[in-house]
Every structure is written in structure tokens, then in C-alpha cells.
């Protein structure tokens, strides 16, 4: 199966378990992989036969900006479910990263990786 990968989507949002995360917000990063048949677009050179990357990026950014959830898992699932509604998409992988989680004495990142 062919795929389109879009990485480095960054957006500011209000998902988090702590109440202040849903008020103050924080940055999130998303990488998506969309599986679909790219043969038609490869033959036709027509955007109608593939996914418009701009629409996918805007969709992910809008979900992060406008939705509030307690868990990253829920945000990642919302992104995946929404992207799966695009015509032609058969499978999707969402890698959602919280680059600066508010965890004392932890300087790493948290990443949720789901495939639907």
C-alpha cells in the first residue's frame, strides 16, 4: 500500500490532564501517515486523485487548537478518526508528541503512536 507522510505539524492546544494545561495550553507536534492508492495520481497528475496536503495539515492544526481533552490518547484518536473520513484514505497513523510535558524532573517528550 502506498502512503503519504506529513511530519512536523506544530500547533498550540489545550489538551492535558492537569487543569492548568487546559487553560494555559502548550505546543504539540504531529506526524501523520496516510495510506491510499497513489497510482491514479501518479498517472493523472491531478490533485483530485490524491490527498491535498494543505487540507490535512489544517485539519490537524484545527483539532489541536479547538478541542480540549484530558488525555493525549483521546486527542490522537480524534485526529486519526477525522483523517480517516477523507476520501481515498484507507489507513492512518498518528504520532502525537507533547514536547514539554509538565512532569517534575523529566526533560523528555511524551509520544502517542496510533494506527487505525
PDB file of C-alpha atoms in Angstrom:
ATOM      1  CA  UNK A   1       0.000   0.000   0.000  1.00  0.00           C
ATOM      2  CA  UNK A   2       1.238   3.481  -0.876  1.00  0.00           C
ATOM      3  CA  UNK A   3       1.452   6.223   1.735  1.00  0.00           C
ATOM      4  CA  UNK A   4       1.833   9.949   2.199  1.00  0.00           C
ATOM      5  CA  UNK A   5       3.778  11.095   5.238  1.00  0.00           C
ATOM      6  CA  UNK A   6       3.478  14.578   6.689  1.00  0.00           C
ATOM      7  CA  UNK A   7       5.767  15.380   9.582  1.00  0.00           C
ATOM      8  CA  UNK A   8       6.372  18.326  11.839  1.00  0.00           C
ATOM      9  CA  UNK A   9       2.848  19.694  12.175  1.00  0.00           C
ATOM     10  CA  UNK A  10       3.086  22.018  15.188  1.00  0.00           C
ATOM     11  CA  UNK A  11       0.137  23.651  16.888  1.00  0.00           C
ATOM     12  CA  UNK A  12      -0.758  25.175  20.239  1.00  0.00           C
ATOM     13  CA  UNK A  13      -3.574  23.438  22.094  1.00  0.00           C
ATOM     14  CA  UNK A  14      -5.290  22.809  25.397  1.00  0.00           C
ATOM     15  CA  UNK A  15      -5.203  19.055  25.978  1.00  0.00           C
ATOM     16  CA  UNK A  16      -3.800  17.812  29.267  1.00  0.00           C
ATOM     17  CA  UNK A  17      -4.650  16.024  32.464  1.00  0.00           C
ATOM     18  CA  UNK A  18      -3.811  18.981  34.722  1.00  0.00           C
ATOM     19  CA  UNK A  19      -6.435  21.756  34.819  1.00  0.00           C
ATOM     20  CA  UNK A  20      -3.833  24.427  34.052  1.00  0.00           C
ATOM     21  CA  UNK A  21      -2.901  22.615  30.826  1.00  0.00           C
ATOM     22  CA  UNK A  22      -6.434  23.158  29.574  1.00  0.00           C
ATOM     23  CA  UNK A  23      -6.239  26.861  30.463  1.00  0.00           C
ATOM     24  CA  UNK A  24      -2.653  27.841  29.647  1.00  0.00           C
ATOM     25  CA  UNK A  25      -2.135  25.407  26.779  1.00  0.00           C
ATOM     26  CA  UNK A  26       1.092  24.080  25.266  1.00  0.00           C
ATOM     27  CA  UNK A  27       2.693  23.071  21.985  1.00  0.00           C
ATOM     28  CA  UNK A  28       2.005  19.732  20.312  1.00  0.00           C
ATOM     29  CA  UNK A  29       3.741  18.096  17.360  1.00  0.00           C
ATOM     30  CA  UNK A  30       2.126  15.616  14.986  1.00  0.00           C
ATOM     31  CA  UNK A  31       3.403  13.308  12.271  1.00  0.00           C
ATOM     32  CA  UNK A  32       0.819  11.515  10.138  1.00  0.00           C
ATOM     33  CA  UNK A  33       0.997   8.726   7.609  1.00  0.00           C
ATOM     34  CA  UNK A  34      -1.963   8.264   5.275  1.00  0.00           C
ATOM     35  CA  UNK A  35      -2.263   5.033   3.313  1.00  0.00           C
ATOM     36  CA  UNK A  36      -4.029   5.189  -0.031  1.00  0.00           C
ATOM     37  CA  UNK A  37      -3.588   4.073  -3.611  1.00  0.00           C
ATOM     38  CA  UNK A  38      -1.339   6.661  -5.300  1.00  0.00           C
ATOM     39  CA  UNK A  39      -1.414   5.035  -8.748  1.00  0.00           C
ATOM     40  CA  UNK A  40      -4.286   7.182 -10.040  1.00  0.00           C
ATOM     41  CA  UNK A  41      -2.479  10.420  -9.070  1.00  0.00           C
ATOM     42  CA  UNK A  42       0.791   9.065 -10.413  1.00  0.00           C
ATOM     43  CA  UNK A  43      -0.859   8.509 -13.784  1.00  0.00           C
ATOM     44  CA  UNK A  44      -3.123  11.569 -13.974  1.00  0.00           C
ATOM     45  CA  UNK A  45      -1.032  14.264 -12.242  1.00  0.00           C
ATOM     46  CA  UNK A  46      -4.351  15.521 -10.804  1.00  0.00           C
ATOM     47  CA  UNK A  47      -4.803  16.567  -7.177  1.00  0.00           C
ATOM     48  CA  UNK A  48      -8.343  15.156  -7.285  1.00  0.00           C
ATOM     49  CA  UNK A  49      -6.752  11.691  -7.367  1.00  0.00           C
ATOM     50  CA  UNK A  50      -4.839  12.133  -4.116  1.00  0.00           C
ATOM     51  CA  UNK A  51      -4.930  13.941  -0.772  1.00  0.00           C
ATOM     52  CA  UNK A  52      -4.451  17.708  -0.557  1.00  0.00           C
ATOM     53  CA  UNK A  53      -1.649  18.037   2.000  1.00  0.00           C
ATOM     54  CA  UNK A  54      -2.775  21.547   2.945  1.00  0.00           C
ATOM     55  CA  UNK A  55      -6.200  20.260   3.968  1.00  0.00           C
ATOM     56  CA  UNK A  56      -4.661  17.513   6.113  1.00  0.00           C
ATOM     57  CA  UNK A  57      -2.319  19.959   7.869  1.00  0.00           C
ATOM     58  CA  UNK A  58      -5.121  22.458   8.507  1.00  0.00           C
ATOM     59  CA  UNK A  59      -7.383  19.696   9.831  1.00  0.00           C
ATOM     60  CA  UNK A  60      -4.775  18.516  12.355  1.00  0.00           C
ATOM     61  CA  UNK A  61      -3.990  22.088  13.445  1.00  0.00           C
ATOM     62  CA  UNK A  62      -7.685  22.919  13.926  1.00  0.00           C
ATOM     63  CA  UNK A  63      -8.333  19.828  16.049  1.00  0.00           C
ATOM     64  CA  UNK A  64      -5.394  20.643  18.315  1.00  0.00           C
ATOM     65  CA  UNK A  65      -6.396  24.318  18.614  1.00  0.00           C
ATOM     66  CA  UNK A  66     -10.123  23.828  19.204  1.00  0.00           C
ATOM     67  CA  UNK A  67     -10.517  20.548  21.106  1.00  0.00           C
ATOM     68  CA  UNK A  68      -9.857  20.065  24.828  1.00  0.00           C
ATOM     69  CA  UNK A  69      -9.250  16.591  26.188  1.00  0.00           C
ATOM     70  CA  UNK A  70      -7.675  15.276  29.372  1.00  0.00           C
ATOM     71  CA  UNK A  71      -5.625  12.611  27.598  1.00  0.00           C
ATOM     72  CA  UNK A  72      -3.223  12.667  24.682  1.00  0.00           C
ATOM     73  CA  UNK A  73      -4.652   9.319  23.655  1.00  0.00           C
ATOM     74  CA  UNK A  74      -8.045  10.962  23.094  1.00  0.00           C
ATOM     75  CA  UNK A  75      -6.549  13.801  21.041  1.00  0.00           C
ATOM     76  CA  UNK A  76      -4.601  11.345  18.873  1.00  0.00           C
ATOM     77  CA  UNK A  77      -7.745   9.242  18.349  1.00  0.00           C
ATOM     78  CA  UNK A  78      -9.748  12.318  17.332  1.00  0.00           C
ATOM     79  CA  UNK A  79      -7.103  13.258  14.764  1.00  0.00           C
ATOM     80  CA  UNK A  80      -6.992   9.702  13.384  1.00  0.00           C
ATOM     81  CA  UNK A  81     -10.774   9.341  13.195  1.00  0.00           C
ATOM     82  CA  UNK A  82     -11.120  12.682  11.405  1.00  0.00           C
ATOM     83  CA  UNK A  83      -8.359  11.940   8.878  1.00  0.00           C
ATOM     84  CA  UNK A  84      -9.919   8.551   8.126  1.00  0.00           C
ATOM     85  CA  UNK A  85     -13.043  10.363   6.926  1.00  0.00           C
ATOM     86  CA  UNK A  86     -11.106  11.831   3.981  1.00  0.00           C
ATOM     87  CA  UNK A  87     -11.956  10.181   0.673  1.00  0.00           C
ATOM     88  CA  UNK A  88      -9.336   7.701  -0.559  1.00  0.00           C
ATOM     89  CA  UNK A  89      -7.701   7.204   2.879  1.00  0.00           C
ATOM     90  CA  UNK A  90      -7.710   3.541   3.882  1.00  0.00           C
ATOM     91  CA  UNK A  91      -5.457   3.638   6.936  1.00  0.00           C
ATOM     92  CA  UNK A  92      -3.847   6.318   9.092  1.00  0.00           C
ATOM     93  CA  UNK A  93      -1.018   6.537  11.610  1.00  0.00           C
ATOM     94  CA  UNK A  94      -0.839   9.459  14.047  1.00  0.00           C
ATOM     95  CA  UNK A  95       2.233  10.164  16.138  1.00  0.00           C
ATOM     96  CA  UNK A  96       1.372  12.895  18.644  1.00  0.00           C
ATOM     97  CA  UNK A  97       4.151  14.380  20.741  1.00  0.00           C
ATOM     98  CA  UNK A  98       3.981  16.575  23.816  1.00  0.00           C
ATOM     99  CA  UNK A  99       7.467  18.151  23.650  1.00  0.00           C
ATOM    100  CA  UNK A 100       7.466  19.704  27.125  1.00  0.00           C
ATOM    101  CA  UNK A 101       5.206  17.723  29.477  1.00  0.00           C
ATOM    102  CA  UNK A 102       4.717  19.322  32.898  1.00  0.00           C
ATOM    103  CA  UNK A 103       6.357  16.496  34.826  1.00  0.00           C
ATOM    104  CA  UNK A 104       8.862  17.477  37.537  1.00  0.00           C
ATOM    105  CA  UNK A 105      12.472  16.384  36.902  1.00  0.00           C
ATOM    106  CA  UNK A 106      11.622  14.990  33.450  1.00  0.00           C
ATOM    107  CA  UNK A 107      13.169  16.628  30.394  1.00  0.00           C
ATOM    108  CA  UNK A 108      11.991  14.130  27.782  1.00  0.00           C
ATOM    109  CA  UNK A 109       8.988  14.024  25.474  1.00  0.00           C
ATOM    110  CA  UNK A 110       5.773  12.014  25.564  1.00  0.00           C
ATOM    111  CA  UNK A 111       4.634  10.424  22.289  1.00  0.00           C
ATOM    112  CA  UNK A 112       1.396   8.625  21.470  1.00  0.00           C
ATOM    113  CA  UNK A 113       1.512   6.439  18.340  1.00  0.00           C
ATOM    114  CA  UNK A 114      -1.754   5.012  16.997  1.00  0.00           C
ATOM    115  CA  UNK A 115      -2.738   3.316  13.758  1.00  0.00           C
ATOM    116  CA  UNK A 116      -6.336   2.976  12.612  1.00  0.00           C
TER     117      UNK A 116
END
